[in-house]
Amino acid sequence: MKKILITGGAGFIGSHVVRQFVLNYPNDHIYNLDALTYAGNLANLSDVEALPNYTFVKADITDETLINNLFEKYRFDAVLHLAAESHVDRSISDPFSFVKTNVLGTVILLQAFKNIWMGNWEGKRFYHISTDEVYGSLGETGFFTETTPYAPNSPYSASKASSDHFVRAYGETYGMPYVISNCSNNYGPNHFPEKLIPLCIHNILNNQALPIYGDGKFIRDWLYVIDHAKAIDLVFHQGKNSETYNIGGFNEWTNIDLVKLLCQLMDQKLGKTIGTSESLITYVTDRPGHDLRYAIDARKINTELGWKPSVTFEQGLVKTINWFMDNQNWLENVTSGAYQQYYKEQYNLIKK
Ligand code: NAD
Ligand code: DAU
């Protein structure tokens, strides 16, 4: 039985990765290590929490002593590292939290892994889950490939770029077997409503403004989160050491077109006249340093590992809307309390 540590497993993507591994690898034991920040929610995993090959450990990856003790106690064979501060807007108002968790926290995990396996790396692997934002912004044409030079523009993407470099450095310096994947924008069930799609779903349900930054012409490449979890499974089990894999949806949308499609699907679902939700669209002051366009060239993972997205964007959006409609308690729970304060500070200040 392999002991696999997944960090950040109570978050959006992490919870889908935990489920993917717990259900598909009953002979491996999955440890979910998470600090349960505002973005972590154990309710995301209520369907798998009682399974015998799953253990939750509440811990902060920046607590060096605790992390070292846990690695010595459990002697994890592999790490899938997803724990991070993940929201660009929060990184603009509070960059230090991003340096602490994303950079220092990653180095603490690398060091703890090295401390137990240095010189005995056979069968071990550190898998770092990263983002396409490390490549900066594209113009109107071209794609991010695995060899695109890093050019991060936000404190979030700079912290993720830094953590990618540390992972690579541990591979070069200490021989640590590692793999990195850089993925485009995810969406789907359990997405925290600070990000564009779940924020708009929440606001449509509450008849609130849908804030569009700048002119809304910014482009993102969207991938359904369960397809990302499947890609992570493939990279973990079949990817080559010291390699990077780009993961994307082959699915570029301007923010304004995406929000209009979402409004239409929500109106249909809610039995409202088409156009009702669209009338909530409100242009607001742009995000500073806003990257114009992300688009992933995912041919490497496609040709080498046979991965491709399994759902179209419209199918994925309908699944996502249905999940949020069926889980309005989840949405209410995560938008009470601290979220209200965050929302006020983030959006009251930037109305055009
Ligand atoms: P998220 O914010 O939903 O979840 C992050 C999780 O990490 C939460 O459960 C939180 O409690 C935990 N965490 C935060 N700080 C911690 C700490 N100090 N110690 C332990 N746990 C801590 O994030 P997400 O959107 O699920 O992203 C997961 C990973 O995937 C991140 O590394 C992110 O950079 C990367 N990524 C995200 C996307 C996306 O579109 N969301 C795309 C590509 C890559
Ligand atoms: O590309 C991968 C990245 O995608 C991940 O690494 C990040 O963790 C994840 O948060 C996401 O970053 P983005 O900044 O692209 O996602 P977000 O949902 O915050 O914004 C998507 C687009 O929508 C972006 O162009 C900004 C815009 N936007 C966002 C919000 C929250 C708005 O116009 N209005 C909003 O209120």
XYZ file of C-alpha atoms and ligand atoms in Angstrom:
432
model
C 0.000 0.000 0.000
C 1.439 3.363 -1.066
C 0.992 6.375 1.192
C 0.025 9.353 -0.939
C -0.134 12.842 0.530
C -2.440 15.335 -1.177
C -2.075 18.905 0.120
C -4.973 21.339 -0.242
C -7.412 18.443 -0.614
C -10.279 20.343 1.029
C -10.172 23.050 -1.650
C -11.828 23.217 -5.052
C -9.502 21.173 -7.272
C -7.925 19.266 -4.376
C -11.256 17.746 -3.315
C -11.839 16.367 -6.815
C -8.292 14.977 -6.871
C -8.765 13.341 -3.452
C -12.017 11.729 -4.667
C -10.353 10.565 -7.910
C -7.555 8.853 -5.954
C -9.566 7.487 -2.998
C -12.137 5.859 -5.297
C -9.795 4.597 -8.015
C -6.857 3.402 -5.908
C -8.327 1.453 -2.961
C -4.923 -0.163 -2.369
C -3.267 3.217 -1.793
C -3.844 5.266 1.345
C -4.687 8.902 0.665
C -3.773 11.514 3.283
C -5.435 14.886 2.764
C -3.426 17.626 4.491
C -5.163 20.988 4.632
C -5.148 24.034 6.918
C -8.853 24.705 6.208
C -8.420 28.364 5.295
C -11.465 30.270 4.016
C -11.113 28.198 0.805
C -10.942 24.780 2.471
C -14.160 22.946 3.225
C -14.460 19.358 4.445
C -18.070 19.288 3.236
C -16.514 18.944 -0.245
C -15.472 15.402 0.729
C -18.422 14.154 2.788
C -19.014 11.284 0.315
C -15.519 9.782 0.767
C -14.547 10.759 4.322
C -15.556 7.408 5.854
C -13.661 5.239 3.355
C -10.871 3.141 4.902
C -8.122 4.399 2.560
C -8.704 8.091 3.443
C -7.317 10.169 6.329
C -7.675 13.907 6.912
C -4.849 15.766 8.656
C -5.391 19.397 9.631
C -2.044 21.165 9.237
C -0.530 24.326 7.823
C 2.239 23.706 5.266
C 4.124 26.726 6.622
C 4.462 25.076 10.060
C 7.892 23.547 9.494
C 8.105 21.532 12.730
C 4.648 20.042 12.321
C 5.241 19.186 8.656
C 8.575 17.514 9.427
C 6.968 15.511 12.240
C 4.138 14.387 9.950
C 6.546 13.285 7.213
C 8.612 11.339 9.767
C 5.491 9.750 11.229
C 3.763 8.723 7.979
C 6.722 8.458 5.567
C 4.646 9.436 2.516
C 5.783 7.752 -0.719
C 4.486 10.568 -2.856
C 3.186 14.112 -2.573
C 0.606 15.790 -4.794
C 0.939 19.434 -3.816
C -2.127 21.617 -4.403
C -2.326 23.687 -1.191
C -2.006 27.346 -2.101
C -3.477 30.772 -1.886
C -5.172 30.763 -5.285
C -7.041 34.018 -5.949
C -5.314 36.727 -8.010
C -7.374 39.598 -6.528
C -6.452 38.603 -2.963
C -2.773 38.469 -3.995
C -2.998 42.092 -5.093
C -4.240 43.258 -1.672
C -2.179 40.790 0.412
C 0.945 39.529 -1.415
C 2.737 38.315 1.726
C 0.214 35.533 2.382
C 0.991 34.251 -1.115
C 4.737 34.317 -0.552
C 4.271 32.550 2.769
C 1.994 29.713 1.648
C 2.952 29.297 -2.000
C 6.711 29.798 -1.753
C 7.736 29.060 1.846
C 5.093 26.341 2.264
C 6.268 24.567 -0.900
C 9.910 24.691 0.187
C 8.979 23.303 3.628
C 7.233 20.356 1.932
C 10.164 19.766 -0.438
C 12.612 19.841 2.441
C 10.478 17.472 4.554
C 10.234 15.028 1.612
C 13.989 15.274 1.055
C 14.703 14.725 4.762
C 13.023 11.311 4.719
C 14.035 9.986 1.267
C 17.377 11.617 0.282
C 19.576 8.915 -1.289
C 16.635 6.508 -1.470
C 14.451 8.067 -4.159
C 13.367 4.839 -5.950
C 9.556 4.814 -6.380
C 9.113 8.252 -4.809
C 7.616 11.317 -6.489
C 6.825 14.964 -5.711
C 4.066 16.235 -8.025
C 3.588 20.002 -8.021
C 0.273 21.302 -9.358
C 0.775 24.714 -10.931
C -0.902 27.199 -13.206
C -0.646 28.588 -16.736
C -0.437 32.076 -15.173
C 3.322 31.558 -14.651
C 3.743 32.157 -18.408
C 2.284 35.676 -18.183
C -0.061 36.967 -20.846
C -0.525 36.070 -24.512
C -1.413 38.574 -27.216
C -4.185 37.799 -29.653
C -2.405 34.757 -31.117
C -0.196 31.874 -29.944
C -0.358 29.356 -27.110
C 1.540 28.530 -23.909
C 3.742 25.462 -24.450
C 5.898 23.671 -21.879
C 8.894 25.721 -23.079
C 7.278 29.170 -22.967
C 9.510 31.400 -20.778
C 8.080 32.325 -17.382
C 6.793 35.922 -17.129
C 4.377 36.107 -14.173
C 2.490 39.372 -13.782
C 0.578 39.122 -10.477
C 1.847 38.412 -6.966
C -0.125 35.118 -7.193
C 1.508 33.991 -10.428
C 4.946 35.191 -9.252
C 4.563 33.041 -6.119
C 3.507 30.017 -8.187
C 6.404 30.574 -10.622
C 8.778 30.724 -7.670
C 7.411 27.474 -6.251
C 7.793 25.779 -9.672
C 11.449 26.867 -9.719
C 12.035 25.463 -6.231
C 10.561 22.095 -7.230
C 12.820 21.957 -10.284
C 15.808 23.018 -8.153
C 15.212 20.165 -5.693
C 15.186 17.806 -8.669
C 18.473 19.160 -10.033
C 20.260 19.576 -6.705
C 19.075 16.620 -4.641
C 17.900 14.222 -7.359
C 14.300 14.420 -6.089
C 11.953 12.777 -8.633
C 9.368 15.394 -9.547
C 6.780 16.294 -12.116
C 4.951 19.616 -12.636
C 1.717 20.398 -14.455
C 0.518 23.865 -15.416
C -3.218 24.094 -15.958
C -5.615 26.682 -17.306
C -8.773 27.999 -15.561
C -10.872 25.303 -13.906
C -14.610 25.468 -13.230
C -17.149 23.057 -11.773
C -18.721 21.853 -8.498
C -17.270 23.202 -5.223
C -15.698 26.242 -6.919
C -15.328 29.020 -4.342
C -17.532 32.020 -5.273
C -14.698 34.541 -5.358
C -13.831 33.266 -8.875
C -15.718 34.505 -11.949
C -18.077 31.592 -12.740
C -19.316 30.665 -9.240
C -19.435 34.353 -8.265
C -21.787 35.027 -11.184
C -23.925 31.957 -10.384
C -24.212 33.133 -6.779
C -25.048 36.695 -7.802
C -27.659 35.612 -10.363
C -29.353 33.522 -7.668
C -29.349 36.587 -5.395
C -30.284 39.128 -8.060
C -27.000 40.999 -7.552
C -24.751 42.791 -10.080
C -22.373 40.644 -12.177
C -19.056 42.559 -12.009
C -17.062 42.475 -15.263
C -13.539 43.875 -15.012
C -12.512 46.431 -17.640
C -14.057 45.884 -21.081
C -14.691 42.154 -20.499
C -12.553 41.196 -23.522
C -9.997 39.254 -21.472
C -9.675 35.630 -22.552
C -9.355 32.489 -20.454
C -9.154 28.806 -21.463
C -11.689 26.916 -19.324
C -11.471 23.274 -18.216
C -14.017 21.234 -16.246
C -12.430 20.394 -12.881
C -13.077 16.638 -13.079
C -11.167 16.537 -16.376
C -8.279 18.254 -14.567
C -8.427 15.657 -11.770
C -8.246 12.879 -14.391
C -5.279 14.585 -16.051
C -3.524 14.813 -12.660
C -4.117 11.074 -12.127
C -2.509 10.337 -15.527
C 0.464 12.646 -14.996
C 1.044 11.219 -11.520
C 0.960 7.598 -12.675
C 2.390 7.853 -16.190
C 4.174 11.202 -16.526
C 7.966 11.235 -16.815
C 10.183 12.543 -14.030
C 11.575 16.081 -14.421
C 8.924 16.918 -17.024
C 6.269 19.599 -17.209
C 2.820 18.933 -18.693
C 0.502 21.736 -19.765
C -3.199 21.002 -19.238
C -5.939 23.050 -20.890
C -9.456 22.907 -22.210
C -8.919 23.863 -25.898
C -11.695 26.258 -24.912
C -11.098 30.017 -25.096
C -13.786 32.491 -24.080
C -13.848 36.225 -23.498
C -15.201 36.945 -20.023
C -18.175 38.852 -21.391
C -19.212 36.080 -23.816
C -18.822 33.495 -21.061
C -20.954 35.470 -18.603
C -23.627 36.025 -21.281
C -23.758 32.263 -21.973
C -23.959 31.572 -18.247
C -26.823 34.091 -17.915
C -28.730 32.381 -20.727
C -28.274 28.900 -19.188
C -29.280 30.211 -15.748
C -32.405 31.911 -17.139
C -33.395 28.612 -18.799
C -32.776 26.679 -15.589
C -34.678 29.209 -13.440
C -37.557 29.520 -15.912
C -36.903 33.239 -16.351
C -37.259 35.298 -19.539
C -33.989 35.143 -21.496
C -32.180 38.434 -20.838
C -33.189 38.727 -17.172
C -29.809 37.685 -15.766
C -27.847 39.502 -18.497
C -29.362 42.783 -17.280
C -27.335 42.314 -14.077
C -24.010 42.679 -15.955
C -22.086 45.673 -14.588
C -18.721 46.840 -15.896
C -16.344 47.720 -13.052
C -12.799 49.038 -12.746
C -10.216 46.651 -14.188
C -7.944 44.345 -12.169
C -4.434 45.892 -11.981
C -1.939 43.990 -14.162
C -4.822 42.031 -15.728
C -3.467 39.390 -18.135
C -5.146 39.728 -21.534
C -5.212 36.111 -22.676
C -4.342 32.594 -21.545
C -4.457 29.634 -23.935
C -2.782 26.297 -23.386
C -1.221 24.097 -26.027
C -2.102 20.721 -24.466
C -0.713 18.555 -27.269
C 2.025 17.004 -25.093
C -0.333 15.459 -22.509
C -2.681 14.556 -25.348
C -0.105 12.711 -27.469
C 2.095 11.270 -24.691
C -0.563 10.318 -22.126
C -3.726 10.171 -24.258
C -5.609 12.776 -22.207
C -8.293 15.063 -23.554
C -11.261 16.867 -21.964
C -14.345 14.628 -21.738
C -17.059 17.300 -21.696
C -17.800 20.303 -23.891
C -17.962 23.715 -22.231
C -21.744 23.873 -22.479
C -22.079 20.381 -20.917
C -19.670 21.334 -18.140
C -21.460 24.608 -17.442
C -24.835 22.859 -17.233
C -23.368 20.274 -14.797
C -21.885 23.143 -12.775
C -25.126 25.133 -12.665
C -27.063 21.994 -11.670
C -24.580 21.292 -8.880
C -24.847 24.830 -7.477
C -28.658 24.738 -7.710
C -28.724 21.384 -5.879
C -26.242 22.563 -3.243
C -27.497 25.996 -2.284
C -26.736 25.242 1.375
C -23.067 24.825 0.447
C -23.165 28.191 -1.335
C -24.923 29.896 1.574
C -22.435 28.492 4.086
C -19.364 29.696 2.196
C -20.799 33.145 1.468
C -21.772 34.016 5.020
C -19.349 35.585 7.505
C -15.908 36.530 6.204
C -16.998 36.342 2.557
C -19.342 39.303 3.059
C -16.467 41.469 4.271
C -14.213 40.301 1.403
C -16.939 41.047 -1.139
C -17.570 44.510 0.252
C -13.899 45.446 0.185
C -13.237 43.938 -3.252
C -16.279 45.259 -5.098
C -17.465 48.401 -3.309
C -14.136 50.077 -3.989
C -13.993 49.340 -7.693
C -17.406 50.317 -9.062
C -16.944 52.433 -12.200
P -8.462 26.696 -3.504
O -8.140 28.070 -3.053
O -9.863 26.332 -3.801
O -7.951 25.638 -2.411
C -6.722 25.756 -1.775
C -6.707 24.770 -0.616
O -5.412 24.884 0.023
C -7.759 25.055 0.463
O -8.361 23.854 0.887
C -6.963 25.679 1.595
O -7.509 25.422 2.878
C -5.613 24.996 1.423
N -4.517 25.806 1.977
C -4.268 27.123 1.759
N -3.206 27.524 2.470
C -2.759 26.425 3.138
C -1.688 26.197 4.036
N -0.862 27.176 4.401
N -1.503 24.940 4.525
C -2.335 23.933 4.169
N -3.390 24.103 3.345
C -3.586 25.332 2.835
O -7.511 26.439 -4.744
P -7.793 25.625 -6.101
O -8.439 26.524 -7.054
O -8.385 24.334 -5.770
O -6.288 25.408 -6.594
C -5.529 24.303 -6.142
C -4.158 24.357 -6.780
O -4.271 24.319 -8.185
C -3.379 25.627 -6.428
O -2.040 25.287 -6.245
C -3.553 26.492 -7.669
O -2.446 27.349 -7.835
C -3.617 25.447 -8.758
N -4.399 25.818 -9.951
C -5.677 26.309 -9.831
C -6.407 26.586 -10.986
C -7.835 27.083 -10.908
O -8.402 27.438 -11.954
N -8.466 27.132 -9.760
C -5.838 26.382 -12.240
C -4.519 25.902 -12.315
C -3.821 25.613 -11.165
O -5.350 30.260 -15.275
C -5.359 29.516 -14.098
C -5.787 30.386 -12.939
O -7.186 30.636 -13.109
C -5.512 29.773 -11.582
O -4.132 29.618 -11.412
C -6.083 30.650 -10.465
O -5.907 30.005 -9.214
C -7.547 30.861 -10.720
O -8.089 31.731 -9.749
C -7.792 31.434 -12.129
O -7.286 32.790 -12.201
P -8.092 33.946 -12.963
O -7.654 35.242 -12.422
O -8.029 33.746 -14.440
O -9.596 33.560 -12.490
P -10.820 34.485 -11.999
O -12.010 33.600 -11.919
O -10.450 35.290 -10.813
O -11.022 35.476 -13.217
C -11.328 34.992 -14.513
C -11.436 36.198 -15.428
O -12.595 36.952 -15.058
C -10.266 37.155 -15.326
O -10.001 37.733 -16.595
C -10.766 38.240 -14.364
C -12.254 38.288 -14.667
N -13.130 38.643 -13.538
C -12.983 37.971 -12.372
C -13.774 38.259 -11.279
C -13.592 37.534 -9.979
C -14.116 39.611 -13.679
O -14.268 40.198 -14.787
N -14.913 39.892 -12.615
C -14.772 39.274 -11.410
O -15.531 39.604 -10.462
